[in-house]
mmCIF file of C-alpha atoms and ligand atoms in Angstrom:
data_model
loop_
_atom_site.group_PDB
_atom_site.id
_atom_site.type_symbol
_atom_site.label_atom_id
_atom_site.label_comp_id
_atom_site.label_asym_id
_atom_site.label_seq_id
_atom_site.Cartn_x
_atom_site.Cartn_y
_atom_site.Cartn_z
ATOM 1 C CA UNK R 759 0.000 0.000 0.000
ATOM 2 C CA UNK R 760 1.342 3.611 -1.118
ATOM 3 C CA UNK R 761 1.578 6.354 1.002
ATOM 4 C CA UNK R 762 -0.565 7.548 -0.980
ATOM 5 C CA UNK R 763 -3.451 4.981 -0.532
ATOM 6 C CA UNK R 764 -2.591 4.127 3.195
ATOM 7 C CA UNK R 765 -5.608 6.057 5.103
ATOM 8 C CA UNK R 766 -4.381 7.466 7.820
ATOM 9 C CA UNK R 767 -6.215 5.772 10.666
ATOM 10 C CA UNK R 768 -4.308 2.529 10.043
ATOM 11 C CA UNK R 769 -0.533 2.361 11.448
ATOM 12 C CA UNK R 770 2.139 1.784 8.042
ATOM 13 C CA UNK R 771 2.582 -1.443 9.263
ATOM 14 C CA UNK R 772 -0.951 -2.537 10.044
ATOM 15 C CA UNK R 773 -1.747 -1.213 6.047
ATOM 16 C CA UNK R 774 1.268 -3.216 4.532
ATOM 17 C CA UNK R 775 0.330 -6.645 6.709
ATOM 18 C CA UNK R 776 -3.620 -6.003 4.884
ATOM 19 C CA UNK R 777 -2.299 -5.382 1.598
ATOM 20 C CA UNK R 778 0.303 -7.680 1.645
ATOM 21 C CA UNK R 779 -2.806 -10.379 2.053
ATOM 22 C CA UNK R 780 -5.188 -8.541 -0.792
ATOM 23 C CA UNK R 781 -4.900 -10.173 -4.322
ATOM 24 C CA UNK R 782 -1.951 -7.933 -5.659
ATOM 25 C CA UNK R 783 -2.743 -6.320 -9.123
ATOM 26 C CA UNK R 784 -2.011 -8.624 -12.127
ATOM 27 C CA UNK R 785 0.198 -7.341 -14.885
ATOM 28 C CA UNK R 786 -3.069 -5.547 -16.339
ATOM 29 C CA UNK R 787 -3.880 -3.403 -13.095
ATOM 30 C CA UNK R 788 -0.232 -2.673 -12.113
ATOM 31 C CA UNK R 789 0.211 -1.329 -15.470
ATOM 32 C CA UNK R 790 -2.591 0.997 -15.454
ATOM 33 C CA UNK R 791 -1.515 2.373 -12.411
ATOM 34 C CA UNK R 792 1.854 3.440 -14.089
ATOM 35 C CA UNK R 793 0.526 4.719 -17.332
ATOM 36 C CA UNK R 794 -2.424 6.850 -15.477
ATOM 37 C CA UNK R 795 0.851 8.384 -13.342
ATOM 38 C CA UNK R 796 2.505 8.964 -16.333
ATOM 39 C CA UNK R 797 -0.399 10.544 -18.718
ATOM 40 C CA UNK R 798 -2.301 11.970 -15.941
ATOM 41 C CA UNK R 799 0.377 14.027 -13.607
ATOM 42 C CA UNK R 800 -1.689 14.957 -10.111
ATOM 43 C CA UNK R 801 -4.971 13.225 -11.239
ATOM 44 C CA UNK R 802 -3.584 9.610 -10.531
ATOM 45 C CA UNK R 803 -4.632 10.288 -7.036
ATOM 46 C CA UNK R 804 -8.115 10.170 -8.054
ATOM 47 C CA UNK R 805 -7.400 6.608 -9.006
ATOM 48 C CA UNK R 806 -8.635 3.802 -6.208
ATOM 49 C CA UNK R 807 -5.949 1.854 -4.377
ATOM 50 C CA UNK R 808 -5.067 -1.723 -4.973
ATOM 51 C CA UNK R 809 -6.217 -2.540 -2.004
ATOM 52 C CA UNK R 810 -9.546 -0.949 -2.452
ATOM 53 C CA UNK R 811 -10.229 -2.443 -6.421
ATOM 54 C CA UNK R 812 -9.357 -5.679 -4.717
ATOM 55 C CA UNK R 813 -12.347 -5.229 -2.042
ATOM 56 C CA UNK R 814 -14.296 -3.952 -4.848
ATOM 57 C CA UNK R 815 -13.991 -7.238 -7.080
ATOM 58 C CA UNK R 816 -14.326 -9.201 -3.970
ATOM 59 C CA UNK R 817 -18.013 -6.982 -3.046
ATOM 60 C CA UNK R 818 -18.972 -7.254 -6.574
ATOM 61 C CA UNK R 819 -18.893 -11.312 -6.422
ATOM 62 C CA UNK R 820 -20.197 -11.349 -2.627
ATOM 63 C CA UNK R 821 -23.296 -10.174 -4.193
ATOM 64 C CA UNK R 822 -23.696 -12.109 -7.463
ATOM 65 C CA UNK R 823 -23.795 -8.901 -9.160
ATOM 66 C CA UNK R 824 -25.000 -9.040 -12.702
ATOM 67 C CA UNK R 825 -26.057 -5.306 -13.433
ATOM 68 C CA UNK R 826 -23.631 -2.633 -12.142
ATOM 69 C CA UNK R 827 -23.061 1.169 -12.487
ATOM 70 C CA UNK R 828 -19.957 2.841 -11.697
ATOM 71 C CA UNK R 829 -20.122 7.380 -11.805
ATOM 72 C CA UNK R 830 -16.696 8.343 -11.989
ATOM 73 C CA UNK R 831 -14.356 6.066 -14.299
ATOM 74 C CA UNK R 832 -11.780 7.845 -14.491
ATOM 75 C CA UNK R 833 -8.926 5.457 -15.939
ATOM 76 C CA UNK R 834 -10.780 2.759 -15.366
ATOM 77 C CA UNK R 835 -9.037 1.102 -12.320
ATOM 78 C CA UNK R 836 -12.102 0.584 -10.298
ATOM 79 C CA UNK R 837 -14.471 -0.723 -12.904
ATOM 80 C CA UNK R 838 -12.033 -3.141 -14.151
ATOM 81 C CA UNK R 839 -11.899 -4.555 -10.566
ATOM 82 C CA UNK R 840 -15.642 -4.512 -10.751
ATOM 83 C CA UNK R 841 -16.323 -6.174 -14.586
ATOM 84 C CA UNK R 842 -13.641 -8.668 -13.261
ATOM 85 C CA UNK R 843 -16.231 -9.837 -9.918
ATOM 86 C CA UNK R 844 -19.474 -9.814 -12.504
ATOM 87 C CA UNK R 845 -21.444 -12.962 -12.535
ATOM 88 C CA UNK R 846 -21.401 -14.845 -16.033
ATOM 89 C CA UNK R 847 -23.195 -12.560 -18.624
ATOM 90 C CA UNK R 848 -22.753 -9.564 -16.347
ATOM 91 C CA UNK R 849 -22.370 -6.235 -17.429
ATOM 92 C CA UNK R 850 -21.091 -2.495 -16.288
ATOM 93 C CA UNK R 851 -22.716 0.979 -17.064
ATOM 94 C CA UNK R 852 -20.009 3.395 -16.737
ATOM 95 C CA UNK R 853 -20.676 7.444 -16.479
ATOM 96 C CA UNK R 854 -17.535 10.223 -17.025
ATOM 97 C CA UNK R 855 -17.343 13.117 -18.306
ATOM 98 C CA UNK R 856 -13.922 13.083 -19.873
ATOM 99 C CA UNK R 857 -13.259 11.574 -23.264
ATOM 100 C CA UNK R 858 -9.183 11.432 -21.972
ATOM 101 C CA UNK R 859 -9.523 9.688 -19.429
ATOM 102 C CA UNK R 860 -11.608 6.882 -20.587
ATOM 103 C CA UNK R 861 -9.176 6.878 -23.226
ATOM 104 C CA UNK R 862 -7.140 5.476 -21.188
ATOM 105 C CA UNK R 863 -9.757 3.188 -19.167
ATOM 106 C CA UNK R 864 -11.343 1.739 -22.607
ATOM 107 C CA UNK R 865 -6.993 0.485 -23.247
ATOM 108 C CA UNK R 866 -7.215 -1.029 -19.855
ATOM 109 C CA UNK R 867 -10.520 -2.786 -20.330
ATOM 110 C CA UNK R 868 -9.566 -4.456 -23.448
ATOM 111 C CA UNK R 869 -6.133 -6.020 -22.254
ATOM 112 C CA UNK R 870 -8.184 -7.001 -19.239
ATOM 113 C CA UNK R 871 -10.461 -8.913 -21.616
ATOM 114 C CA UNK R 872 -13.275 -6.915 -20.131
ATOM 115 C CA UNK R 873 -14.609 -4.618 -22.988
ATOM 116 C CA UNK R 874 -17.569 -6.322 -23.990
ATOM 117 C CA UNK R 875 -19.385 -5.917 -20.604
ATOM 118 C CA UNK R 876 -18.927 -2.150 -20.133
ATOM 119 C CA UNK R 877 -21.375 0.447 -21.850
ATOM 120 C CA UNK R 878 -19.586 3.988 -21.239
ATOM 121 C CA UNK R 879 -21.806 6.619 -21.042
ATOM 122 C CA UNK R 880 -19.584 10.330 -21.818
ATOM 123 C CA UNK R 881 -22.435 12.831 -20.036
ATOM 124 C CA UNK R 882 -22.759 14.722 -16.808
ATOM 125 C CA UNK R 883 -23.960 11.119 -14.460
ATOM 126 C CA UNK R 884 -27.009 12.862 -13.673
ATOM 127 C CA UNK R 885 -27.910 13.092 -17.216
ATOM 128 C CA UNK R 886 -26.859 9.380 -18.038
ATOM 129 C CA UNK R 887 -28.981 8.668 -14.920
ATOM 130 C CA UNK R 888 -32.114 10.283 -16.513
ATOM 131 C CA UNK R 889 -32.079 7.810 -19.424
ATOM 132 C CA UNK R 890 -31.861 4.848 -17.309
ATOM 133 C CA UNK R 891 -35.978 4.547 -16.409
ATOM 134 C CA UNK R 892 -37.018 1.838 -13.868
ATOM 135 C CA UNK R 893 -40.970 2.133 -15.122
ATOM 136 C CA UNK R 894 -40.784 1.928 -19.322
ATOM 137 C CA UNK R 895 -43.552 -0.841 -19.453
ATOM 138 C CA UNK R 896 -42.498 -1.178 -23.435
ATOM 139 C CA UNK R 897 -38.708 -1.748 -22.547
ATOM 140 C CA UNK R 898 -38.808 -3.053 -18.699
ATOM 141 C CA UNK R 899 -35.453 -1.791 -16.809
ATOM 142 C CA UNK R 900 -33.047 -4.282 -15.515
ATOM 143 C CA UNK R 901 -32.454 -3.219 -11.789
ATOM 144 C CA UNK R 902 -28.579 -2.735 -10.395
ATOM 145 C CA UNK R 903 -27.153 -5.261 -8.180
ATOM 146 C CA UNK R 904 -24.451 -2.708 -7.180
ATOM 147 C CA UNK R 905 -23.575 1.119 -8.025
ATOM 148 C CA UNK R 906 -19.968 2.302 -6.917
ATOM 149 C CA UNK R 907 -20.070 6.031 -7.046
ATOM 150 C CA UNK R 908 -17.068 8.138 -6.980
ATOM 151 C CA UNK R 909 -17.060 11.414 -8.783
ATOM 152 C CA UNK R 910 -17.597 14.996 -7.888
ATOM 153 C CA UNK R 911 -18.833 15.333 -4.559
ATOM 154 C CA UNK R 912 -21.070 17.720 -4.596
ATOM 155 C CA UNK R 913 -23.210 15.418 -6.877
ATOM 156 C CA UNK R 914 -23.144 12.200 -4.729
ATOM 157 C CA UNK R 915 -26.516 13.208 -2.972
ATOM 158 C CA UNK R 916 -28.517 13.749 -6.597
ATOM 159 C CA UNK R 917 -26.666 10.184 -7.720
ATOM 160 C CA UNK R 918 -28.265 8.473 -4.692
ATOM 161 C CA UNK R 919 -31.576 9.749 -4.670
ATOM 162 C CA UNK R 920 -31.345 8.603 -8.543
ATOM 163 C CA UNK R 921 -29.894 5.518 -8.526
ATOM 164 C CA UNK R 922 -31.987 4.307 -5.077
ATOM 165 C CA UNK R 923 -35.186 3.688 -7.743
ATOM 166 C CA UNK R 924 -33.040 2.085 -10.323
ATOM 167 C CA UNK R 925 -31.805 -0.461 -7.641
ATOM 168 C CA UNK R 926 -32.764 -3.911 -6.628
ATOM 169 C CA UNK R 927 -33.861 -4.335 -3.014
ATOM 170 C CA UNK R 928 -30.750 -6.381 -1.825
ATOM 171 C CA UNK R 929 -28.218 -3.817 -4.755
ATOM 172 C CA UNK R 930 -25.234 -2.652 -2.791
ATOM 173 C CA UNK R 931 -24.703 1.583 -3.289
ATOM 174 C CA UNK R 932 -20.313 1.841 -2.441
ATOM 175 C CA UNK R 933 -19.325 5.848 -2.103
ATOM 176 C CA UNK R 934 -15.785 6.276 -2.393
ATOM 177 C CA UNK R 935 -14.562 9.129 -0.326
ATOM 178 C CA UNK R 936 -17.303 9.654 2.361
ATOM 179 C CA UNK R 937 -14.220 10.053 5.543
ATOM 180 C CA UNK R 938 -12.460 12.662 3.017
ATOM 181 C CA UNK R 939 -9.096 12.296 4.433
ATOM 182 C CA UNK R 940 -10.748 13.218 8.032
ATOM 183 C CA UNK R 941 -11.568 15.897 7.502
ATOM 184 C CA UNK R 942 -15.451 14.515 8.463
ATOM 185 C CA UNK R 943 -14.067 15.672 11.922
ATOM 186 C CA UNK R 944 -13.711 19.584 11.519
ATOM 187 C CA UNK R 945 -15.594 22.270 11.160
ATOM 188 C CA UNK R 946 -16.021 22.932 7.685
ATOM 189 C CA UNK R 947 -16.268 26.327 7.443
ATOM 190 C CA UNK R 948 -13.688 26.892 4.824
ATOM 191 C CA UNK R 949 -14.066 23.978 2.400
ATOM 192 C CA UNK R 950 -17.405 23.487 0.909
ATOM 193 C CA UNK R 951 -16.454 19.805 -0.232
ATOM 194 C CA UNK R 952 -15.985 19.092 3.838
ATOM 195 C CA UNK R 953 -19.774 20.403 4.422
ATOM 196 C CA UNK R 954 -21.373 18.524 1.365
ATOM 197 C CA UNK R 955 -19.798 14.965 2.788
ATOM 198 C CA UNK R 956 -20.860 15.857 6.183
ATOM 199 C CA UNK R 957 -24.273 16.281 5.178
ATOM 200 C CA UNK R 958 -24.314 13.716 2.559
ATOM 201 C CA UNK R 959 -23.140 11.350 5.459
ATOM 202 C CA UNK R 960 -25.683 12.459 7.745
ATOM 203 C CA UNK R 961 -28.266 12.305 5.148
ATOM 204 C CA UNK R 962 -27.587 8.405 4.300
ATOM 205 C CA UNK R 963 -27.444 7.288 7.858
ATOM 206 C CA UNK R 964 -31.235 8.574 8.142
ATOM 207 C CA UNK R 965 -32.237 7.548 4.404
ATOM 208 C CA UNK R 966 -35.091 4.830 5.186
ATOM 209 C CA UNK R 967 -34.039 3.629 1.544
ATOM 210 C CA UNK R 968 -30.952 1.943 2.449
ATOM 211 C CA UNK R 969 -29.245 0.392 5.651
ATOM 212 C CA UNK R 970 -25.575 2.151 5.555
ATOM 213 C CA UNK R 971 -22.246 1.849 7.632
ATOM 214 C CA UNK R 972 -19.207 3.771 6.547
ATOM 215 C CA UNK R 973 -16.147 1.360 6.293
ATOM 216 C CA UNK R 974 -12.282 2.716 7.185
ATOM 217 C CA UNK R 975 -11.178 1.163 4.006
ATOM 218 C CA UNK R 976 -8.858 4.010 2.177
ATOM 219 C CA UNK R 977 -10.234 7.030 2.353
ATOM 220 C CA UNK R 978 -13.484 5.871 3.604
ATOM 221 C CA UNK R 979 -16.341 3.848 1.935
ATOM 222 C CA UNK R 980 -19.855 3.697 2.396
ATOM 223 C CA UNK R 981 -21.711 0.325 2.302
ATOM 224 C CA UNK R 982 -25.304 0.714 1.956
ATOM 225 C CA UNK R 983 -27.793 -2.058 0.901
ATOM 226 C CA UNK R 984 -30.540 -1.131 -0.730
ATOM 227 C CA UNK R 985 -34.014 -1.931 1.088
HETATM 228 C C1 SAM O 609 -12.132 10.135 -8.470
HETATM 229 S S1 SAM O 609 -12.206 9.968 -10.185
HETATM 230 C C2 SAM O 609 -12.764 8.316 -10.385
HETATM 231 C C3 SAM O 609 -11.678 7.312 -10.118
HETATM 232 C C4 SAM O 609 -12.013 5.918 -10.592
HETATM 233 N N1 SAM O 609 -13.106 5.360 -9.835
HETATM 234 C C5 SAM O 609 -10.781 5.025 -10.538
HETATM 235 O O1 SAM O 609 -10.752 4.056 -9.790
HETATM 236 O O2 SAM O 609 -9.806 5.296 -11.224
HETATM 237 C C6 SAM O 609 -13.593 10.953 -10.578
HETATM 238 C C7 SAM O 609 -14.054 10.908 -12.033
HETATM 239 O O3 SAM O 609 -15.348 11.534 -12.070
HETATM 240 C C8 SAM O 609 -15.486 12.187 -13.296
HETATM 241 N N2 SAM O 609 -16.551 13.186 -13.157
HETATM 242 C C9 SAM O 609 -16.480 14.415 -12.586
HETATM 243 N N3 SAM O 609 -17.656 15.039 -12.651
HETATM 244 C C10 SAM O 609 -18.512 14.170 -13.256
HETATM 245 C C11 SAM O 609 -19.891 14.221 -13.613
HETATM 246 N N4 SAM O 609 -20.640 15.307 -13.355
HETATM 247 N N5 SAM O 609 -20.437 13.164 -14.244
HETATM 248 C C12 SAM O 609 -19.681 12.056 -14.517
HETATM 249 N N6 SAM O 609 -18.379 11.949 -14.202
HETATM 250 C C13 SAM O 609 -17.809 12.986 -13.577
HETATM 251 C C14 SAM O 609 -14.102 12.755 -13.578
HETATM 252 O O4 SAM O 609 -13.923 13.001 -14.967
HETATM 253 C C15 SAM O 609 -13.187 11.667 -13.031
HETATM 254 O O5 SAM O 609 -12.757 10.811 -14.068
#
């Protein structure tokens, strides 16, 4: 585990002795965490961790999943990790905004042998969302097993309240990011991302849609099953 990727309530040698007994990325994965440092300067630290697209393949199986959405691609570490847990004819809706990146994601997908299962959608999430109706009687909708969201924060509470319908009762809703480097903890009087976790957290521990715990895996992820 990287510096980087180590979340600071674990000790550096508590974080090595868990990662050291994760699946390790395979030539694919370790690759695509070099070339998205190379291309992508500061915005590798968007990527997940290892450790973290390991717990996400290992989630994705735990639940059979069959139908999954991912909002923030990026590179496409994280929904390789997911395409990778599917069950047998599973597939992946992915939502991004940036062309680049998913340059980059659509290279990894293909030497991962994982292609054919992901639709990318290139649209604001919330717009991709729209298009994805749970109640078109002429073209019945195909509920999620599990939704990982993990792009700009201030949208997470709109991607909830719009996936939640979309879900099956049983789906598993991940949110990447919900301890935000601690920061949970302080007042959050100068950084507006600080506030709109803090109430997003809030918000999901009272949402009688979903049961939800917040796991200290990286920089914290929500677990919430969908009721
Ligand atoms: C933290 S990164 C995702 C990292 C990715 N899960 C991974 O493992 O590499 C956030 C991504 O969200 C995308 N994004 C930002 N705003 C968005 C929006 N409104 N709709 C869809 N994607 C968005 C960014 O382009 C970026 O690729």
């Amino acid at each position: 585990m990287s510096s980087k990727s180590r979340p600071q309530w674990l000790s550096p040698d508590m974080a090595a002795y868990i990662s050291a007994r994760a699946p390790q990325p395979d030539p694919v994965l370790a690759a695509l965490i070099e070339r998205t440092r190379e291309e992508t300067g500061g915005a590798a630290t968007m990527q997940v961790s290892a450790y973290q697209g390991s717990v996400l393949t290992v989630l994705t199986r735990a639940v059979g999943a069959r139908r999954a959405l991912e909002i923030g691609t990026f590179t496409g570490y994280s929904s390789t990790c997911i395409a990778r847990g599917l069950a047998d004819g599973g597939s992946l809706v992915c939502c991004d905004v940036s062309e680049e990146y998913t340059a980059i994601a659509r290279d990894a997908w293909s030497a991962a042998g994982v292609a054919d299962l992901i639709d990318l959608r290139i649209a604001p999430a919330i717009e991709t969302l729209a298009t994805l109706s749970a109640d078109d009687p002429f073209d019945p909708f195909d509920p999620f097993d599990l939704v990982f969201i993990d792009a700009d924060k201030g949208g997470y509470q709109s991607y909830v309240d719009a996936v939640a319908p979309l879900m099956r009762p049983g789906g598993l809703l991940l949110v990447d990011n919900t301890l935000w480097s601690g920061r949970v903890l302080e007042a959050a009087d100068d950084d507006e991302t600080t506030a709109v976790i803090q109430q997003f957290n809030d918000r999901l521990t009272a949402d009688d849609r979903f049961d939800s715990v917040i796991l200290p895996i990286s920089d914290g992820m929500t677990m919430a099953v969908r009721r």
